[in-house]
Coordinates of C-alpha atoms in Angstrom, one line a residue:
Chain M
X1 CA 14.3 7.3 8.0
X2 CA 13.5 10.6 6.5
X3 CA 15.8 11.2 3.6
X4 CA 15.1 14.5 0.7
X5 CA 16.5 14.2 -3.1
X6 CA 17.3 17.2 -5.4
X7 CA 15.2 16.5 -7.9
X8 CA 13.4 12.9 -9.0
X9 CA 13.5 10.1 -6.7
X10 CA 15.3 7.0 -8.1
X11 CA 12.8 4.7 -7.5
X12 CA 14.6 1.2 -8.0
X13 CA 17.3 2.5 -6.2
X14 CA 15.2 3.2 -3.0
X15 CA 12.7 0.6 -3.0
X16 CA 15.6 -1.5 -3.8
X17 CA 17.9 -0.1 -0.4
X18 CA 15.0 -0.5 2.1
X19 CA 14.1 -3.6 1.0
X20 CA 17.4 -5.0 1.7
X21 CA 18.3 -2.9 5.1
X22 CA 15.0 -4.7 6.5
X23 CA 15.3 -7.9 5.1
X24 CA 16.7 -9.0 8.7
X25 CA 14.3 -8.2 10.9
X26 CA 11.4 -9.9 10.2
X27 CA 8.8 -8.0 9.2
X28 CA 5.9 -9.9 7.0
X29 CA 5.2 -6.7 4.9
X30 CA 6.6 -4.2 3.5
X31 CA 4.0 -1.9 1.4
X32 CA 5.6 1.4 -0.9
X33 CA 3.6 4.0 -2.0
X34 CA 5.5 5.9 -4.7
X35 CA 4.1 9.0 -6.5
X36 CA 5.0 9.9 -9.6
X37 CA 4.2 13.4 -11.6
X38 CA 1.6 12.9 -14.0
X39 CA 1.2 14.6 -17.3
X40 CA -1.8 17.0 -17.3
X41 CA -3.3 20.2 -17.4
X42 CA -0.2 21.3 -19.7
X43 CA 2.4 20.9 -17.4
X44 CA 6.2 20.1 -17.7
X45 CA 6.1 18.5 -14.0
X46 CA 6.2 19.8 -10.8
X47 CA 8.5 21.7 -8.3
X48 CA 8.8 20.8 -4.5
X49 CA 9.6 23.7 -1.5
X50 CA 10.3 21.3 1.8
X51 CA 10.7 22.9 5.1
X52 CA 13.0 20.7 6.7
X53 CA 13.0 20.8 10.7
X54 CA 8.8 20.5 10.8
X55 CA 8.9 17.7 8.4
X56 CA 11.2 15.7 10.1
X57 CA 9.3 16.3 13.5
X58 CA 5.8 15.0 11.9
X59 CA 7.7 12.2 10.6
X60 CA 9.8 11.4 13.8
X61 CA 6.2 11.6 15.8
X62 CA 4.9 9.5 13.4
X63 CA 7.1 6.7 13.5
X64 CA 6.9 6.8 17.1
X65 CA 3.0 6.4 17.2
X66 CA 3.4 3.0 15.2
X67 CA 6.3 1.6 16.9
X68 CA 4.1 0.4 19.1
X69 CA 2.7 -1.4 16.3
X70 CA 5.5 -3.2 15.6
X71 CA 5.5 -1.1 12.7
X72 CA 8.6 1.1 10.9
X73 CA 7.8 3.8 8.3
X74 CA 10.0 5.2 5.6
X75 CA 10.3 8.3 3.8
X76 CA 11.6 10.0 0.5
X77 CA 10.9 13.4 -1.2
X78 CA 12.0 15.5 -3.4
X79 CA 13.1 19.2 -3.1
X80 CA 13.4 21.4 -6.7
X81 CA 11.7 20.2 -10.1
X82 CA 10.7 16.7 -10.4
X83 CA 9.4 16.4 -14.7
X84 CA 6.0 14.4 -15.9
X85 CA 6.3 10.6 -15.6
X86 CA 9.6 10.9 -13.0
X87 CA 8.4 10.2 -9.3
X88 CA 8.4 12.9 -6.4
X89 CA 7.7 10.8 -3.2
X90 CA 7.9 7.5 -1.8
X91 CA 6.7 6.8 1.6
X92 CA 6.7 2.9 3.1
X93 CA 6.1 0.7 6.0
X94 CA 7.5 -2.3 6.9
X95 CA 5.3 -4.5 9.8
X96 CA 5.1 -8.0 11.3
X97 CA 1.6 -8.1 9.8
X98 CA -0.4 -7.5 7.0
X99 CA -3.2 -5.3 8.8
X100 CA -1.3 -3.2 10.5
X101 CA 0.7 -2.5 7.4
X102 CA -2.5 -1.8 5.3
X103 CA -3.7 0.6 7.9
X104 CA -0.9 2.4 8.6
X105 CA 0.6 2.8 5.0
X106 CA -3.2 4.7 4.1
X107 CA -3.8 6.7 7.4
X108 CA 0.3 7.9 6.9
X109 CA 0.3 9.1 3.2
X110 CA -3.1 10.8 4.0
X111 CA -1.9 12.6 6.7
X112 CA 0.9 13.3 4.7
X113 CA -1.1 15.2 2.3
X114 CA -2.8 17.2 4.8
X115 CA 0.0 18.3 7.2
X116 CA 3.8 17.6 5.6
X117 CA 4.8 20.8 5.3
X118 CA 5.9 20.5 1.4
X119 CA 4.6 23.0 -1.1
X120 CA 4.0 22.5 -4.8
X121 CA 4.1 24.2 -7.9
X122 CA 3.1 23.7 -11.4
X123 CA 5.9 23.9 -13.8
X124 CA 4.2 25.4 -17.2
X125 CA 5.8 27.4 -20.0
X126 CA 8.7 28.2 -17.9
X127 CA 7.3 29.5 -14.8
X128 CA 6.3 28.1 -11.2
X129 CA 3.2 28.7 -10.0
X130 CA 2.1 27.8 -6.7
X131 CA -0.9 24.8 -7.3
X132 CA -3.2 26.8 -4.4
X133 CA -6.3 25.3 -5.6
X134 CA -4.7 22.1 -4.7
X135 CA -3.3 22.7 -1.3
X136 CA -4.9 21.9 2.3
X137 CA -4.2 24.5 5.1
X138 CA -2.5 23.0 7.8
X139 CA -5.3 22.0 11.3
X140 CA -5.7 24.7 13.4
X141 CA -3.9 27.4 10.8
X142 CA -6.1 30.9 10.3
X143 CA -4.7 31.9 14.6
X144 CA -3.0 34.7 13.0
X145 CA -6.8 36.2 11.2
X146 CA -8.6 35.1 14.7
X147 CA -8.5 38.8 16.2
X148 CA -9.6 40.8 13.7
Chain J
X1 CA 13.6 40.8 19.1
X2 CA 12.1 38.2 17.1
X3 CA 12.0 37.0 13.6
X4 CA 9.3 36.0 11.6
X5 CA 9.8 33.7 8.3
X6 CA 7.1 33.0 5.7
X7 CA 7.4 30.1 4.3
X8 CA 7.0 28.3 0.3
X9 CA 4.8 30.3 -1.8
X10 CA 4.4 33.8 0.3
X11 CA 7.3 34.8 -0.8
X12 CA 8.0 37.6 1.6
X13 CA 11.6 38.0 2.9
X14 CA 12.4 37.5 6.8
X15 CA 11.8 40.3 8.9
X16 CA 12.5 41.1 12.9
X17 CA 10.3 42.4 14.9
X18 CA 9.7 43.2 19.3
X19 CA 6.7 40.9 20.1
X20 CA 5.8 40.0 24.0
X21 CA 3.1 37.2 21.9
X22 CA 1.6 36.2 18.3
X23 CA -0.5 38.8 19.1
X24 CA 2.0 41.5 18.3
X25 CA 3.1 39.3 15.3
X26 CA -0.5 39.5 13.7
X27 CA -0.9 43.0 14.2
X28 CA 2.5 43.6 12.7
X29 CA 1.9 40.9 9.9
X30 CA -1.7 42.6 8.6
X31 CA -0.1 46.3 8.2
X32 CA 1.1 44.8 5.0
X33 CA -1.5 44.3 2.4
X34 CA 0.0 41.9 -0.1
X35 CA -0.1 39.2 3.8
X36 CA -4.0 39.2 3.2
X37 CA -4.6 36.3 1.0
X38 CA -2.2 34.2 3.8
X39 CA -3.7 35.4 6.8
X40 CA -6.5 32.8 7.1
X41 CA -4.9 29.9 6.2
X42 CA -1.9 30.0 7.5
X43 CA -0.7 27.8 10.2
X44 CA 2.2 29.4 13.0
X45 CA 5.3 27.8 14.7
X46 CA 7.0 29.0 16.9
X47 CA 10.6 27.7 16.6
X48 CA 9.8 24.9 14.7
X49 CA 7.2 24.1 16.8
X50 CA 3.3 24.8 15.6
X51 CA 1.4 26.6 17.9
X52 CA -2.3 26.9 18.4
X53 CA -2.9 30.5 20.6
X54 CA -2.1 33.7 19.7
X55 CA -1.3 34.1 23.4
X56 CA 1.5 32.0 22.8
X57 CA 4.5 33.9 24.9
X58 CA 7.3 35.1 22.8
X59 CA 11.1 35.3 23.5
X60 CA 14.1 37.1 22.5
X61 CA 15.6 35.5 19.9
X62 CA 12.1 33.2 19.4
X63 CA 11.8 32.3 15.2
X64 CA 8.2 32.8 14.1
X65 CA 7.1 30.6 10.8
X66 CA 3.9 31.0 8.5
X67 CA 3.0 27.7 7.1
X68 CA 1.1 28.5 4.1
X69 CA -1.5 25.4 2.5
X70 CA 0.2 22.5 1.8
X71 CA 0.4 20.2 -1.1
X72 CA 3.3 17.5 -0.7
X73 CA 3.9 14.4 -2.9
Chain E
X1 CA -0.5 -9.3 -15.3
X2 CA 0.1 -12.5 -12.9
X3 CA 3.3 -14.2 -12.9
X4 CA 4.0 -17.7 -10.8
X5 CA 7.6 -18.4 -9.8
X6 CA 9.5 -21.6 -8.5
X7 CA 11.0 -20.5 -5.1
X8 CA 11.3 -17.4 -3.3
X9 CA 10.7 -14.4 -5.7
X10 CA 13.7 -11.8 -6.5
X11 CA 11.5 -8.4 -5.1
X12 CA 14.1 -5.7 -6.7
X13 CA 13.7 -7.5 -9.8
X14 CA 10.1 -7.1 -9.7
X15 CA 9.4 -3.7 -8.5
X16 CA 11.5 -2.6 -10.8
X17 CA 10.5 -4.2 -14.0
X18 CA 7.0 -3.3 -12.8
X19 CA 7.4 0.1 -12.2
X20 CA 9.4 0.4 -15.6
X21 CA 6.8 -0.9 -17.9
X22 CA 4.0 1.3 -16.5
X23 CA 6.5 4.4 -16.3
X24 CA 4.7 6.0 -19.7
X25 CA 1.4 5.3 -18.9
X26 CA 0.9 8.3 -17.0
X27 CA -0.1 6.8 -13.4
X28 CA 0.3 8.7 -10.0
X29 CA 0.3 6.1 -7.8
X30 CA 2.3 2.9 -7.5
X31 CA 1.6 0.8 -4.3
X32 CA 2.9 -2.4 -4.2
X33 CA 2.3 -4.6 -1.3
X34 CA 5.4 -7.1 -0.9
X35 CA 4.7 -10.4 1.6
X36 CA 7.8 -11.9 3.7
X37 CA 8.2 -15.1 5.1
X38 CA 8.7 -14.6 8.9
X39 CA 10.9 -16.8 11.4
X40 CA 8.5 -17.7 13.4
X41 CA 7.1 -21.1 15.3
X42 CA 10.3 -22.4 14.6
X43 CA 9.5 -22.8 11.1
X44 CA 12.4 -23.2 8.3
X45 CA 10.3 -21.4 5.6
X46 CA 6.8 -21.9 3.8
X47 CA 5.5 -23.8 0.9
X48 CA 3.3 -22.8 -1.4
X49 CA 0.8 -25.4 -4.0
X50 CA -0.9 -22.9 -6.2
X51 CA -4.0 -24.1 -8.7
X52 CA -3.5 -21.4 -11.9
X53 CA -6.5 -22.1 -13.6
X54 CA -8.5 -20.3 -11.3
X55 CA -6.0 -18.3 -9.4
X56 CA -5.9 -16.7 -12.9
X57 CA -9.4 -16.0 -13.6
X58 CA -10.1 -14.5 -9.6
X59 CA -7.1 -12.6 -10.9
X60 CA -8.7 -11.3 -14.3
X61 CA -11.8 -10.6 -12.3
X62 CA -10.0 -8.2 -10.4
X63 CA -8.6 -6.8 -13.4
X64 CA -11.8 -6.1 -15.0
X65 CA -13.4 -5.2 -11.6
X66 CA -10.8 -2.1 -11.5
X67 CA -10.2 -1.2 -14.9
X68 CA -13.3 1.6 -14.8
X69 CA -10.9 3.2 -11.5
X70 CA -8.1 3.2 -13.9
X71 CA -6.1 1.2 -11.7
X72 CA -4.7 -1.8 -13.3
X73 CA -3.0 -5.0 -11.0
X74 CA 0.1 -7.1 -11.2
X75 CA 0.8 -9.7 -8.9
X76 CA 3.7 -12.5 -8.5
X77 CA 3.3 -15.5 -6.0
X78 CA 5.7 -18.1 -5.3
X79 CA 5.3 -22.0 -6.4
X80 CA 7.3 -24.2 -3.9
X81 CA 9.3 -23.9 -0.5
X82 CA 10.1 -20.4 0.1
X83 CA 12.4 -19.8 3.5
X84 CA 12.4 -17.5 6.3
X85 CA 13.0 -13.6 5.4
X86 CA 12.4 -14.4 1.6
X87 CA 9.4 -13.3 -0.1
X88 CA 6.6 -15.3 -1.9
X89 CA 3.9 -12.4 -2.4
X90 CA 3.9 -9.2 -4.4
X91 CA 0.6 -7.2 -5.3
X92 CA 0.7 -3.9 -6.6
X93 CA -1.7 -1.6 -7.8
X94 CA -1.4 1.8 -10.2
X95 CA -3.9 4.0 -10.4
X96 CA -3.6 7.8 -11.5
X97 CA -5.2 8.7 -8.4
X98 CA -4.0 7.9 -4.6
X99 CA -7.3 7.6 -2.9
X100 CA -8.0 4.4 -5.8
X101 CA -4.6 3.0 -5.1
X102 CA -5.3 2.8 -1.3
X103 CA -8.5 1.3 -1.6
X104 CA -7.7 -1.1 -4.2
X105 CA -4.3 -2.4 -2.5
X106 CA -6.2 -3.1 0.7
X107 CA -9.3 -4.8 -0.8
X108 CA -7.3 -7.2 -3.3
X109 CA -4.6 -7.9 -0.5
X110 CA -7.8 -9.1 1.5
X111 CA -9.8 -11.0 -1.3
X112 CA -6.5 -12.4 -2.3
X113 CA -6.2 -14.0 1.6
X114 CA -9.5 -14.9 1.6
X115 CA -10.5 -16.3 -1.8
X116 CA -7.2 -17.4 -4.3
X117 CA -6.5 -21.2 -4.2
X118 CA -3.1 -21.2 -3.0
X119 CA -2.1 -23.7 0.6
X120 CA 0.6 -23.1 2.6
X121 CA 2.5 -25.9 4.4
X122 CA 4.7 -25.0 7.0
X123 CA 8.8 -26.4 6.7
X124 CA 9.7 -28.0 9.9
X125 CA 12.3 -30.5 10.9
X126 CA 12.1 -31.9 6.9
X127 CA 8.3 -32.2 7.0
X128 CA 5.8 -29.9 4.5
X129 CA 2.8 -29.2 7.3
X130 CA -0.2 -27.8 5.7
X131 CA -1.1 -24.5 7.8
X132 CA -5.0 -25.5 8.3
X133 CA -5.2 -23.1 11.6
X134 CA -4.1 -20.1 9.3
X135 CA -6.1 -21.3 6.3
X136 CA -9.5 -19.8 5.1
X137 CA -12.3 -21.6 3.6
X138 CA -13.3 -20.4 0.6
X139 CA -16.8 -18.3 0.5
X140 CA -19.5 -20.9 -0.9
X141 CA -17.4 -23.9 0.5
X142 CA -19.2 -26.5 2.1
X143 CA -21.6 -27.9 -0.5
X144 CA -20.5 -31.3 -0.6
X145 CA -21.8 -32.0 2.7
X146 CA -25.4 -30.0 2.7
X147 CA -27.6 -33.2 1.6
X148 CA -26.6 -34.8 4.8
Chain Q
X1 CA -17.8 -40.0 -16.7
X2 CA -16.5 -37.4 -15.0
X3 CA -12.9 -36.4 -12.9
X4 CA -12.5 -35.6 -9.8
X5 CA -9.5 -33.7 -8.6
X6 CA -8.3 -32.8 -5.0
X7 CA -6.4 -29.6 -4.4
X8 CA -3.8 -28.7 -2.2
X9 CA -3.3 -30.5 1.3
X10 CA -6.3 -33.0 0.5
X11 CA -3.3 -35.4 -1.3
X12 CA -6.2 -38.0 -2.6
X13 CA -5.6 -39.2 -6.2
X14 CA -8.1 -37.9 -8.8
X15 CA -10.6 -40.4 -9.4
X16 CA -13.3 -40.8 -12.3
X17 CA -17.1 -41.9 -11.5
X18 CA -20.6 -41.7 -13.1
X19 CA -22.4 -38.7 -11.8
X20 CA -25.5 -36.7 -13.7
X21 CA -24.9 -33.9 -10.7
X22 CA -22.7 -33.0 -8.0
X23 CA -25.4 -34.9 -5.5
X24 CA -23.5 -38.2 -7.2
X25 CA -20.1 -36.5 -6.5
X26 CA -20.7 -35.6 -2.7
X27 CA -22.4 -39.1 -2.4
X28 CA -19.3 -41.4 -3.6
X29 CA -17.1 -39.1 -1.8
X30 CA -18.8 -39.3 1.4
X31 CA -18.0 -43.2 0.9
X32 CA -14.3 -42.5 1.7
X33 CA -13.5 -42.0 5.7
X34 CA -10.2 -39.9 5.3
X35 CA -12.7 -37.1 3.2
X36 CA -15.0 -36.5 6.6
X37 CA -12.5 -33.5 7.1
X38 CA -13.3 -31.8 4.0
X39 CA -16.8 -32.1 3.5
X40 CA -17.6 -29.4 5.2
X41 CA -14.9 -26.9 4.1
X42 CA -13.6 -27.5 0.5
X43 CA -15.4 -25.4 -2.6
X44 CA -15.8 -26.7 -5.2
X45 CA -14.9 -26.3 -9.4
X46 CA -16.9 -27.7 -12.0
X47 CA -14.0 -26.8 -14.8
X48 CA -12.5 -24.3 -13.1
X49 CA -15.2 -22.2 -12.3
X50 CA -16.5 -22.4 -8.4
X51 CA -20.2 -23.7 -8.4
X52 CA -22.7 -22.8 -5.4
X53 CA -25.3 -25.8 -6.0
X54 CA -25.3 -29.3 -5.3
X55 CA -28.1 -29.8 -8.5
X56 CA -25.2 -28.5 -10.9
X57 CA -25.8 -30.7 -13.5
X58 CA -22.6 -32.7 -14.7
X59 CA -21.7 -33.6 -18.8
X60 CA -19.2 -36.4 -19.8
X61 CA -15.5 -35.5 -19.3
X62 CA -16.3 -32.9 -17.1
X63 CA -13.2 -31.3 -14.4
X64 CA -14.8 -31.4 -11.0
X65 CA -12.2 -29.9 -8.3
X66 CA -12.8 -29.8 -4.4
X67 CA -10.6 -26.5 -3.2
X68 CA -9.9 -26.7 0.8
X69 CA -9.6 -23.9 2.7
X70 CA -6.7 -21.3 1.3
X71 CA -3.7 -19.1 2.4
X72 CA -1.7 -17.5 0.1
X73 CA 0.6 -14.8 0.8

């Protein structure tokens, strides 16, 4: 399940729901990862474009590559402003064991960071600016600069 | 005709275009000057789905996106 | 911080007391890693003997071991029976960095299984059966019977 | 004299005995049948910190504890 918030996630709320929509089905672990915006650099938080019908395919092909596994993977972010100390993205997976569960929470939130297509910006003295020097170009992006 | 959306940060509005392939598209995208800095790095889909070959065909009514670098969570 | 409890332990309670008292300290990362007891074997539940003297001190030794990442540890373990699809285990790491919170979940998770003196006893039919096929010696065990 | 406990499954009373090192301990437990399981796999404490040597010498009213294998979780 792929859900998007306006704004901060509210963490107990979440952790909290999937917790108890799994507690049935017999899984061993269940591991969050939550993010939350830290203060630095002088900023007021941060602010979240999604694009919507890409990020739900990565996620759908994700959870399909660790069904297999036994495994079931969550997934909330926020779209807009999200302000220092409130939390931005939470990401979990629930699995029968404890390896599979370490493994795929880590290899999922990194691929996350490489490929969900979610673009941040700094919020800082009332303006947005896009965090560039932060950001990973998506595998196999540049085609368009190829025939030069 | 086909339309090509750029997405988060470039900041560019929609436009439509004729395009037989991304070909076309990169041609047409590189006439404007302020699409350099996004030309490199930016990954294409081709409705919703991102593609890896400029010689990716292209139909009528086909939705180009420009996935500019990413930075989620 | 380590907290012991008597019985299964109340997970929304914890992840959200936890995540609220580190909620100004300027973290990015909150992972906690939340153990279930599965039906399986037909088993009733698990129980758990725990020795705190030195459950606590391999637990400080972690602390101190990860305070120069940043990252600081809580963990809460259940004392007691515990039945299926209620939890007895919650570690969780925060960090202000996400590659440090990944790392430092899976290794403590590990050590923990490996290395805190805690036994678990299987509930079946009435009887407390300790789980010695599951169980793990303890690195350095053995000594007692080297002067053979 | 010194204590020794047993942890966990091992469900032996503690018991007090003479010993200058933990060479006396393994000896007087060895004396006991039902402890031929453990031997081989329990650590062991000497208060509450895990010891690696057999020669660790032993002080009146010390804590020795014999941990068998674990599984938390």
């Amino acid at each position: 399940m792929l859900e998007l918030h306006d704004g901060a996630l509210n963490v107990p709320e979440i952790l909290t729901r999937w917790y108890s929509d799994e507690s049935a089905y017999n899984y061993g672990a269940y591991i969050p990862f939550v993010g939350t915006v830290r203060d630095e650099d002088g900023i007021d938080g941060l602010s979240f474009d999604v694009y919507e019908p890409i990020l739900l395919s990565w996620f759908e092909t994700w959870c399909l590559k660790v069904a297999p596994l036994g495994a079931k993977l969550k997934m909330a972010h926020s779209r807009g402003d999200v302000l220092n100390h409130e939390s931005s993205y939470i990401a979990a997976v629930f699995s029968p064991k404890r390896r599979v569960a370490l493994e795929t929470i880590e290899q999922f939130v990194e691929d996350f960071k490489a490929s969900a297509p979610i673009w941040k910006y700094d919020l800082k003295e009332g303006e947005r600016i896009y965090a560039r020097e932060r950001s990973t170009a998506i595998a196999g992006a540049g085609l368009l600069g190829e025939n030069k | 005709m086909i339309t090509v959306e750029f997405l988060g940060p470039i900041g560019k509005p929609a436009m439509t275009m004729e395009a037989n392939t991304l070909h076309d598209v990169a041609r047409e995208i590189k006439k404007d000057p302020s699409m350099a800095q996004w030309i490199d790095n930016c990954a294409v889909a081709v409705n919703d789905m991102l593609v890896g070959s400029l010689d990716t065909p292209l139909s009528e009514g086909d939705k180009v996106s420009l996935l500019p670098p990413v930075c989620g969570g």
